[in-house]
PDB file of C-alpha atoms in Angstrom:
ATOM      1  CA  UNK A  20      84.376  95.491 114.544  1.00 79.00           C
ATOM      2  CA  UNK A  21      86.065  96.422 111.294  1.00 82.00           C
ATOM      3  CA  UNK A  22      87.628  93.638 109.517  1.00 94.00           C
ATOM      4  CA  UNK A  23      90.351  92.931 106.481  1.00 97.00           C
ATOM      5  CA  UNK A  24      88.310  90.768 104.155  1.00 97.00           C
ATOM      6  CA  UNK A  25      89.581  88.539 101.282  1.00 98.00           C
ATOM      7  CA  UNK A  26      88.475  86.708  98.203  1.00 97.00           C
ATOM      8  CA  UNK A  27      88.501  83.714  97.429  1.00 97.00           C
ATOM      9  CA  UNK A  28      89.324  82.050 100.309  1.00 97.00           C
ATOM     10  CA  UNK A  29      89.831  78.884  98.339  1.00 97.00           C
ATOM     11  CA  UNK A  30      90.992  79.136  95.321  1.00 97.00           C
ATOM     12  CA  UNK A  31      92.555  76.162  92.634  1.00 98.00           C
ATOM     13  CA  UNK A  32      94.504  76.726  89.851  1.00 98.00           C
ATOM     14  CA  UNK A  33      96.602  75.026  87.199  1.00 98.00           C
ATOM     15  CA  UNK A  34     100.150  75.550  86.726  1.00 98.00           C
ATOM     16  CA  UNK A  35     101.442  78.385  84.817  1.00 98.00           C
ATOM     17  CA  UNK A  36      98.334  79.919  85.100  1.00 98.00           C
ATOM     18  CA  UNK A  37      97.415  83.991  86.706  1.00 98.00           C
ATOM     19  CA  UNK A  38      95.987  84.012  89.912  1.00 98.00           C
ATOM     20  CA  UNK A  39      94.592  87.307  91.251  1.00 97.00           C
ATOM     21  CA  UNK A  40      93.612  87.518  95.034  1.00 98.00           C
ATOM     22  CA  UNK A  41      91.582  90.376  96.587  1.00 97.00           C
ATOM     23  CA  UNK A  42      92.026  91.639  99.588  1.00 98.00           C
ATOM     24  CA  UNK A  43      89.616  94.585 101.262  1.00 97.00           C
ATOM     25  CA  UNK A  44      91.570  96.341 103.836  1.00 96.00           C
ATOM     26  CA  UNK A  45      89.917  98.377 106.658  1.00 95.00           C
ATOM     27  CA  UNK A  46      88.695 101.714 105.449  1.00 91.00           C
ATOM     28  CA  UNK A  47      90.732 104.565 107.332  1.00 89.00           C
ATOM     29  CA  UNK A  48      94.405 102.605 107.217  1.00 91.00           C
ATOM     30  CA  UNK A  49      97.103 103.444 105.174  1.00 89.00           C
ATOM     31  CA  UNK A  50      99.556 100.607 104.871  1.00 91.00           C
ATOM     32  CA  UNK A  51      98.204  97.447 103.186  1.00 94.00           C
ATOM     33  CA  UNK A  52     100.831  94.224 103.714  1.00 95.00           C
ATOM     34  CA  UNK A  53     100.841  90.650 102.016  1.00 97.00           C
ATOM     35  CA  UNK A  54     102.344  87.546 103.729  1.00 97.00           C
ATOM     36  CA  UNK A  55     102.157  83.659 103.251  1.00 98.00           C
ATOM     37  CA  UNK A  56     102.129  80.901 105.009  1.00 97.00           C
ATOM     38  CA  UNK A  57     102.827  77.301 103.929  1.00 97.00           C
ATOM     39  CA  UNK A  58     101.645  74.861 105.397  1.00 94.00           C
ATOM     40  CA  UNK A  59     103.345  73.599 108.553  1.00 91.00           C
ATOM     41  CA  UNK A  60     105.411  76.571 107.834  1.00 94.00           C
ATOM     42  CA  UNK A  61     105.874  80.085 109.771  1.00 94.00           C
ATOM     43  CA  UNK A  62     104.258  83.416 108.096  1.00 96.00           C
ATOM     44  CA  UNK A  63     106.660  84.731 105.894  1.00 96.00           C
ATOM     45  CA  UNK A  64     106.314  88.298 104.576  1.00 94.00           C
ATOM     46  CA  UNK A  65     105.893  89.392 101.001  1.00 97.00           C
ATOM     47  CA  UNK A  66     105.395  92.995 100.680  1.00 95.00           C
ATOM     48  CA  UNK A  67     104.249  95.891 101.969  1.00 93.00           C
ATOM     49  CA  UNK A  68     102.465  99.073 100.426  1.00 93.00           C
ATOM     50  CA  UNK A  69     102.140 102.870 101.220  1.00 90.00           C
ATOM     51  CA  UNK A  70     100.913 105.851  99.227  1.00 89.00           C
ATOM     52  CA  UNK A  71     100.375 103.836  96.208  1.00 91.00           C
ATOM     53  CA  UNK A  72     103.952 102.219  96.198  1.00 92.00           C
ATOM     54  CA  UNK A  73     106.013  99.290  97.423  1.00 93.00           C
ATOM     55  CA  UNK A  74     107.605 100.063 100.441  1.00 90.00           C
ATOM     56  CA  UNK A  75     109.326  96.813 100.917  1.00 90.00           C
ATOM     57  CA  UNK A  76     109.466  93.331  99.024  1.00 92.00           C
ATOM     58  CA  UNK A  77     111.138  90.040 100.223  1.00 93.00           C
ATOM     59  CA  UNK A  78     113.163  87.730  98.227  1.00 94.00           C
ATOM     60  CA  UNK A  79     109.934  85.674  97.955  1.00 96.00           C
ATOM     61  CA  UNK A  80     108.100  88.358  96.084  1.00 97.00           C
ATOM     62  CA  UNK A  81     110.243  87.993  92.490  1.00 95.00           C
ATOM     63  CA  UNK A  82     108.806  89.518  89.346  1.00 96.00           C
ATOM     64  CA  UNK A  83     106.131  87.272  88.987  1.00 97.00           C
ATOM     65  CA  UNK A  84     104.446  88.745  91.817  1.00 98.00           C
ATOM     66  CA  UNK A  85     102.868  92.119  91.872  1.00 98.00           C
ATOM     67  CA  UNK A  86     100.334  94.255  93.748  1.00 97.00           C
ATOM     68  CA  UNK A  87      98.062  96.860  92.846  1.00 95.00           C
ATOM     69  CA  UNK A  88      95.501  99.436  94.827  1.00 93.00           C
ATOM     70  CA  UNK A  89      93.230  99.349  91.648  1.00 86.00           C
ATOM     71  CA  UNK A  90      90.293 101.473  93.071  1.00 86.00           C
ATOM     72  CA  UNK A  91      90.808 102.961  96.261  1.00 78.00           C
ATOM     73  CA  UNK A  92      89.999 100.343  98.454  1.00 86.00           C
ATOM     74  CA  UNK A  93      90.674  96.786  96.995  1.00 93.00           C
ATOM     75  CA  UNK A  94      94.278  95.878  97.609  1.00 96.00           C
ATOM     76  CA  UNK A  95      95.380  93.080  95.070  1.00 97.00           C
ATOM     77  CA  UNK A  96      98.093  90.189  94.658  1.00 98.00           C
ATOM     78  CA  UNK A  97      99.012  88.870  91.022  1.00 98.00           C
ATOM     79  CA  UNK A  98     100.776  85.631  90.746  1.00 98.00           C
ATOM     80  CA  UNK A  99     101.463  85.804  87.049  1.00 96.00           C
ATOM     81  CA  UNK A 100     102.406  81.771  85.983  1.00 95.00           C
ATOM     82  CA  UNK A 101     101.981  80.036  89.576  1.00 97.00           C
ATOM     83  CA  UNK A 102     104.298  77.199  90.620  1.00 97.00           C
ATOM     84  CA  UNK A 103     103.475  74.004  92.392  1.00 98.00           C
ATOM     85  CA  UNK A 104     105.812  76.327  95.616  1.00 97.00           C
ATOM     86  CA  UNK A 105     103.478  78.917  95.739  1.00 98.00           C
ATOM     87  CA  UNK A 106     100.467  76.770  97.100  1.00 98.00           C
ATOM     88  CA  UNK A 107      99.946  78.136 100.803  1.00 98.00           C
ATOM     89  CA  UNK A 108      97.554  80.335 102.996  1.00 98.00           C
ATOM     90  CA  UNK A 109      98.047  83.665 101.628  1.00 98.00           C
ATOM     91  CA  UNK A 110      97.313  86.628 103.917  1.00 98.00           C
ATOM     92  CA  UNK A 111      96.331  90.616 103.473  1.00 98.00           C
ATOM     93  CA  UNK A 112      96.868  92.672 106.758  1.00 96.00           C
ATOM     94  CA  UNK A 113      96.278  96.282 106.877  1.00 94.00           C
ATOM     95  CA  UNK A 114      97.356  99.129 109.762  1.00 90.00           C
ATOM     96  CA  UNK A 115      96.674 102.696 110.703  1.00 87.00           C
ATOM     97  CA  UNK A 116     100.382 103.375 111.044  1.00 80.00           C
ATOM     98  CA  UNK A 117     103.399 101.523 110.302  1.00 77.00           C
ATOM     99  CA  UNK A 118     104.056  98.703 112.574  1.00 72.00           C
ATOM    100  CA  UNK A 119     107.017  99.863 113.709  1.00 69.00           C
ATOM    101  CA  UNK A 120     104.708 101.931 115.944  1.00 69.00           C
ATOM    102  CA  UNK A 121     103.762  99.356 118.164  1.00 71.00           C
ATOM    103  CA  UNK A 122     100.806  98.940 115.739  1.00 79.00           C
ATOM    104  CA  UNK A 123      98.202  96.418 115.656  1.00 84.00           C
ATOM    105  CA  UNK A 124      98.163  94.559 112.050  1.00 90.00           C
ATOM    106  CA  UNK A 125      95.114  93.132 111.283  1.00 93.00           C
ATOM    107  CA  UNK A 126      95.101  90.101 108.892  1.00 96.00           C
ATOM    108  CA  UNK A 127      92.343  88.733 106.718  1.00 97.00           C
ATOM    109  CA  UNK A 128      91.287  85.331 107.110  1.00 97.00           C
ATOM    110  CA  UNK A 129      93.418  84.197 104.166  1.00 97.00           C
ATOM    111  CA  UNK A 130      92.778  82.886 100.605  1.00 98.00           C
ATOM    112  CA  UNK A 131      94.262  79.188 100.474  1.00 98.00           C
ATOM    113  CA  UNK A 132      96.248  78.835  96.992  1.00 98.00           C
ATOM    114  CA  UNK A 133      96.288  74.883  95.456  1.00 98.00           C
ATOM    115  CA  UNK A 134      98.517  74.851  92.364  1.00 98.00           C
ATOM    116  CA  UNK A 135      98.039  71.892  90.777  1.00 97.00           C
TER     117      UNK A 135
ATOM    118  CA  UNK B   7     120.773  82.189 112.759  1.00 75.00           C
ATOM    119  CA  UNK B   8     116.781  82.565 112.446  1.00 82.00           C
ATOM    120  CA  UNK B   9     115.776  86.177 112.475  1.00 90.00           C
ATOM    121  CA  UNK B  10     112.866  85.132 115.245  1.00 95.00           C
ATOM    122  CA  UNK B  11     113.497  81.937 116.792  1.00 95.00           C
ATOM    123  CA  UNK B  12     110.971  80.142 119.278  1.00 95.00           C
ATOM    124  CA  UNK B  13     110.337  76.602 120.485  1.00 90.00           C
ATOM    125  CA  UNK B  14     107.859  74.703 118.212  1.00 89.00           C
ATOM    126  CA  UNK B  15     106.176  72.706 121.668  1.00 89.00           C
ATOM    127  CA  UNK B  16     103.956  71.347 121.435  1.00 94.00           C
ATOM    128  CA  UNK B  17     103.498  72.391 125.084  1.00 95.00           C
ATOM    129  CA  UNK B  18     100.954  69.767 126.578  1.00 97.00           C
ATOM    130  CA  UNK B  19      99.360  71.189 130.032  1.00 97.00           C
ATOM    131  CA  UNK B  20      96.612  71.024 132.153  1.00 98.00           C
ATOM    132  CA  UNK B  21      93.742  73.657 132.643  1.00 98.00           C
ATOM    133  CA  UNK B  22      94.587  75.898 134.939  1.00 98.00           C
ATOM    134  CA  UNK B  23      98.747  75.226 134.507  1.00 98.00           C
ATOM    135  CA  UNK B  24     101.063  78.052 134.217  1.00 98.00           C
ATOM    136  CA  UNK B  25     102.770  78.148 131.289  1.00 97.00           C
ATOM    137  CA  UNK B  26     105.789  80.827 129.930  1.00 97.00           C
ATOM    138  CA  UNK B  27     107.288  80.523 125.987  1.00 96.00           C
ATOM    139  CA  UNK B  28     110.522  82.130 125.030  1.00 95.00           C
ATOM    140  CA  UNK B  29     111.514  83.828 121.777  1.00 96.00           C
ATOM    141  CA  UNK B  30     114.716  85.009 120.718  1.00 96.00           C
ATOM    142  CA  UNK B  31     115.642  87.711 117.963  1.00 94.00           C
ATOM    143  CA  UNK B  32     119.180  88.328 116.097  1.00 92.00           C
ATOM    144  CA  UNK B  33     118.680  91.593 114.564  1.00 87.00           C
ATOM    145  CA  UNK B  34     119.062  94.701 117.230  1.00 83.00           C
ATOM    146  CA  UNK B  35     117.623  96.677 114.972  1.00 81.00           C
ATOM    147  CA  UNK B  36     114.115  95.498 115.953  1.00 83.00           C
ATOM    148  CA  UNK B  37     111.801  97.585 117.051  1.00 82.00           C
ATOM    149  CA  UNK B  38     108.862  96.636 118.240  1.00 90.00           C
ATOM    150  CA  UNK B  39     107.536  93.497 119.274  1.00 93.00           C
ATOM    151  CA  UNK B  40     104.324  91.363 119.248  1.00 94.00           C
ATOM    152  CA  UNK B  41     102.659  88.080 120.769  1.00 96.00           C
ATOM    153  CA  UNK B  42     100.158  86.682 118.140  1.00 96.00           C
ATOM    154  CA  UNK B  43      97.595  84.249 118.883  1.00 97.00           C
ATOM    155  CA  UNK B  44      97.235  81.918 115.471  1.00 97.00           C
ATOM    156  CA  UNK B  45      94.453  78.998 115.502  1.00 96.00           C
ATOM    157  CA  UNK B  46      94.742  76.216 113.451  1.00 93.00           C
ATOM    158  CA  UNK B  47      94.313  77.272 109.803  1.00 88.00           C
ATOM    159  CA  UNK B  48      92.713  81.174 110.775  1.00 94.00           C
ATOM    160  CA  UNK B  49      94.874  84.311 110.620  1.00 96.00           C
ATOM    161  CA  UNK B  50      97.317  85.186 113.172  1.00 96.00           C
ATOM    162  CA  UNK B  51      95.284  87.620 115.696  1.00 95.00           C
ATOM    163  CA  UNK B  52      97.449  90.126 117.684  1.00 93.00           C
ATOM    164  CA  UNK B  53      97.574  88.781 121.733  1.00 96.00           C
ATOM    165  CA  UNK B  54      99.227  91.932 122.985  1.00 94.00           C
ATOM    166  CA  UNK B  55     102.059  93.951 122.172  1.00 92.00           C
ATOM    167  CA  UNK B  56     105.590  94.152 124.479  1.00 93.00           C
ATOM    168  CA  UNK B  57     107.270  97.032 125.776  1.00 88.00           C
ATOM    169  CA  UNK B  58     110.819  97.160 127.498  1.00 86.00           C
ATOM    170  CA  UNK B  59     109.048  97.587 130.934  1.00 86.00           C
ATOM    171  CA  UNK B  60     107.226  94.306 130.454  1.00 88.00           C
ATOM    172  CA  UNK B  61     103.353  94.406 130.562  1.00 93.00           C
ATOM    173  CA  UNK B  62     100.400  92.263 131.444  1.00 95.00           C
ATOM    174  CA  UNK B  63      96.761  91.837 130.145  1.00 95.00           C
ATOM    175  CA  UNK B  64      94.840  89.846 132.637  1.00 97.00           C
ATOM    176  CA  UNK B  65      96.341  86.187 133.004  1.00 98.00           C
ATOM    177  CA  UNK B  66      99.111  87.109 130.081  1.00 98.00           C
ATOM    178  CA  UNK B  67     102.587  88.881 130.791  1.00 97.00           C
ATOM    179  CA  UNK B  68     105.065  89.734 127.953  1.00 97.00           C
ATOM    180  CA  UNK B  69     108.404  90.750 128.809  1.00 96.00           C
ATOM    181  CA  UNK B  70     111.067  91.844 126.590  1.00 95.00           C
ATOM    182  CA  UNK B  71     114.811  92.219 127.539  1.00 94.00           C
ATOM    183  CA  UNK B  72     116.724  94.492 124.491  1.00 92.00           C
ATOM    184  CA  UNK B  73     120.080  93.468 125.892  1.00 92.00           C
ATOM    185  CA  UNK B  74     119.544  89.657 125.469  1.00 93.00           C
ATOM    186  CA  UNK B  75     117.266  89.747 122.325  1.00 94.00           C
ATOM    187  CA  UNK B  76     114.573  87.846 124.149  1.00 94.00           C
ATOM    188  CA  UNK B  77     110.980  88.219 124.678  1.00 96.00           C
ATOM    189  CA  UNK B  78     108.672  85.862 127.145  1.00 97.00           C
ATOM    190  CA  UNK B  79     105.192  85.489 127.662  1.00 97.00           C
ATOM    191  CA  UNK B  80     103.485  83.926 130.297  1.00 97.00           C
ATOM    192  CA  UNK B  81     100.306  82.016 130.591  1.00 98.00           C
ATOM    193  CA  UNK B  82      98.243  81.992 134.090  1.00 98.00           C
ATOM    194  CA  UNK B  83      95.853  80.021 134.867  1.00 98.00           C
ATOM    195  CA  UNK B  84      95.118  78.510 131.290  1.00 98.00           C
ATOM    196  CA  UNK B  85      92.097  77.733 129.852  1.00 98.00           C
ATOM    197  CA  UNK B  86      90.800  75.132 127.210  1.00 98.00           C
ATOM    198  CA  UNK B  87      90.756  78.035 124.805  1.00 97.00           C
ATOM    199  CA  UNK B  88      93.953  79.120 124.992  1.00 98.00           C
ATOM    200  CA  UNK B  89      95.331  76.167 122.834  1.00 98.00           C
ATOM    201  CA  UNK B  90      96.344  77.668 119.729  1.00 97.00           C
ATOM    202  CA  UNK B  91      99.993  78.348 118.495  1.00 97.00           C
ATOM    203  CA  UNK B  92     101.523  81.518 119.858  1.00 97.00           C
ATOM    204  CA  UNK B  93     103.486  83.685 116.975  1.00 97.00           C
ATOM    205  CA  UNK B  94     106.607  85.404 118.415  1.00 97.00           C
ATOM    206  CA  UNK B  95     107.030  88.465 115.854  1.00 95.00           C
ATOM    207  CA  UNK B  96     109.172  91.253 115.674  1.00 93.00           C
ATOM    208  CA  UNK B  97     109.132  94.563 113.509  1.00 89.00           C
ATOM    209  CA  UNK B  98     112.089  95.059 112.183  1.00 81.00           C
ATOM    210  CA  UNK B  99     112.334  98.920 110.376  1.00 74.00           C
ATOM    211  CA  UNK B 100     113.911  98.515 106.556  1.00 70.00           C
ATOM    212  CA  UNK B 101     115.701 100.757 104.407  1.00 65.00           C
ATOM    213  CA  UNK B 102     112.018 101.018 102.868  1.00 63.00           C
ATOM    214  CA  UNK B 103     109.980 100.536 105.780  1.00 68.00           C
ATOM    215  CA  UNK B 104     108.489  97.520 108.106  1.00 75.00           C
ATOM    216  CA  UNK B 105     107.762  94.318 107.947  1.00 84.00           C
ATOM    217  CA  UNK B 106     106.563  91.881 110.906  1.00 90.00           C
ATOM    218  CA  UNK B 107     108.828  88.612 111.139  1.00 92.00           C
ATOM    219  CA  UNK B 108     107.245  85.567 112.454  1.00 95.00           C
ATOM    220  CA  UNK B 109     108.472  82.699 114.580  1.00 95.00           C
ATOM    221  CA  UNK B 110     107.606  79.443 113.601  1.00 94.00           C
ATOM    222  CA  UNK B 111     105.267  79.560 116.897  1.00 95.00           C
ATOM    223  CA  UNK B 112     105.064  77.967 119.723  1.00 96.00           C
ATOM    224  CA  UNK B 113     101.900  75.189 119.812  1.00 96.00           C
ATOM    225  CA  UNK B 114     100.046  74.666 122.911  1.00 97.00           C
ATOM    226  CA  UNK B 115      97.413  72.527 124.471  1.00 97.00           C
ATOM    227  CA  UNK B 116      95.450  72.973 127.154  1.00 98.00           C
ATOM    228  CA  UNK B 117      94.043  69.205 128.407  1.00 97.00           C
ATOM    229  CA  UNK B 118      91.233  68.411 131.241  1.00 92.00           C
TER     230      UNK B 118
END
């Protein structure tokens, strides 16, 4: 069964520092999301991506945050100087068509962010 | 108000128990809706969609009534694997697109 796959899925990092995590989406979809969860917390939604653009942001996803489709099938999210608040589960999810369509997203299995 | 609002449980029952969770949503924009499946510290995994006419997949029913802004799903017969915390989302079309918005979930726990 095709699956979104991430990297790391632990990763530990110092405050202030860039944090890049890598997300592989499944081959034939087009729209490529990011969400969060903190711990204890609900999944919150970042952004989503389409044709090589943001289609949507949330308030969460400020100007240190930004995504890139670097090579046609990673999917990427930059932290650029991480807080101690952005330590939480941090999942890619990836659909055929938007999910507005009754669509199926598929997450990764997350990359868990320790800023420290 | 909570854009997707659900009871946190945790819903303690006994194999084989029946057991239904409620959701509410406040914006009537929505559009589609979802039942997510989310064990401890894994990725939310997609249970079954709902659609206005309600709809069932084996021992689960989702039902979803536009007018009230509230979805259900109901657990038959429950099994030891079914604990996990079930995600109440809803997809809610932007000026730039869609995003899924979570509940907080709903925990349960199956027990002998």
């Amino acid at each position: 069964e095709p699956e979104v796959t991430q990297t790391p899925s632990h990763q530990v990092t110092q405050m202030g520092q860039e944090v890049i995590l890598r997300c592989v989406p499944i081959s034939n979809h087009l729209y490529f999301y990011w969400y969060r969860q903190i711990l204890g917390q609900k999944v919150e939604f970042l952004v989503s991506f389409y044709n090589n653009e943001i289609s949507e942001k949330s308030e969460i996803f400020d100007d240190q945050f930004s995504v890139e489709r670097p090579d046609g099938s990673n999917f990427t999210l930059k932290i650029r100087s991480t807080k101690l608040e952005d330590s939480a589960m941090y999942f890619c999810a990836s659909s055929e068509v938007p999910t507005g369509q009754n669509t199926e997203a598929f997450f990764g299995q997350g990359t868990r962010l320790t800023v420290v | 108000r909570k854009e997707v609002e659900q009871d946190p449980g945790p819903f303690n029952v006994p194999e084989g128990a029946t057991v239904a969770f409620n959701c509410t949503y406040s914006n009537s924009a929505s559009q589609s809706f979802f039942w997510y499946r989310q064990d401890c510290r894994k990725e939310p995994k997609l249970l079954m969609s709902v659609y206005s006419s309600g709809n069932e997949d084996g021992r689960f029913t989702a039902q979803l009534n536009r007018a009230s802004q509230y979805i259900s799903l109901l657990i038959r017969d429950s099994k030891l694997s079914d604990s996990a915390t079930y995600l109440c989302v809803v997809n809610i079309l932007t000026g730039g697109g869609n995003k899924l918005t979570f509940g907080t979930g709903t925990q349960l726990k199956v027990e002998l």
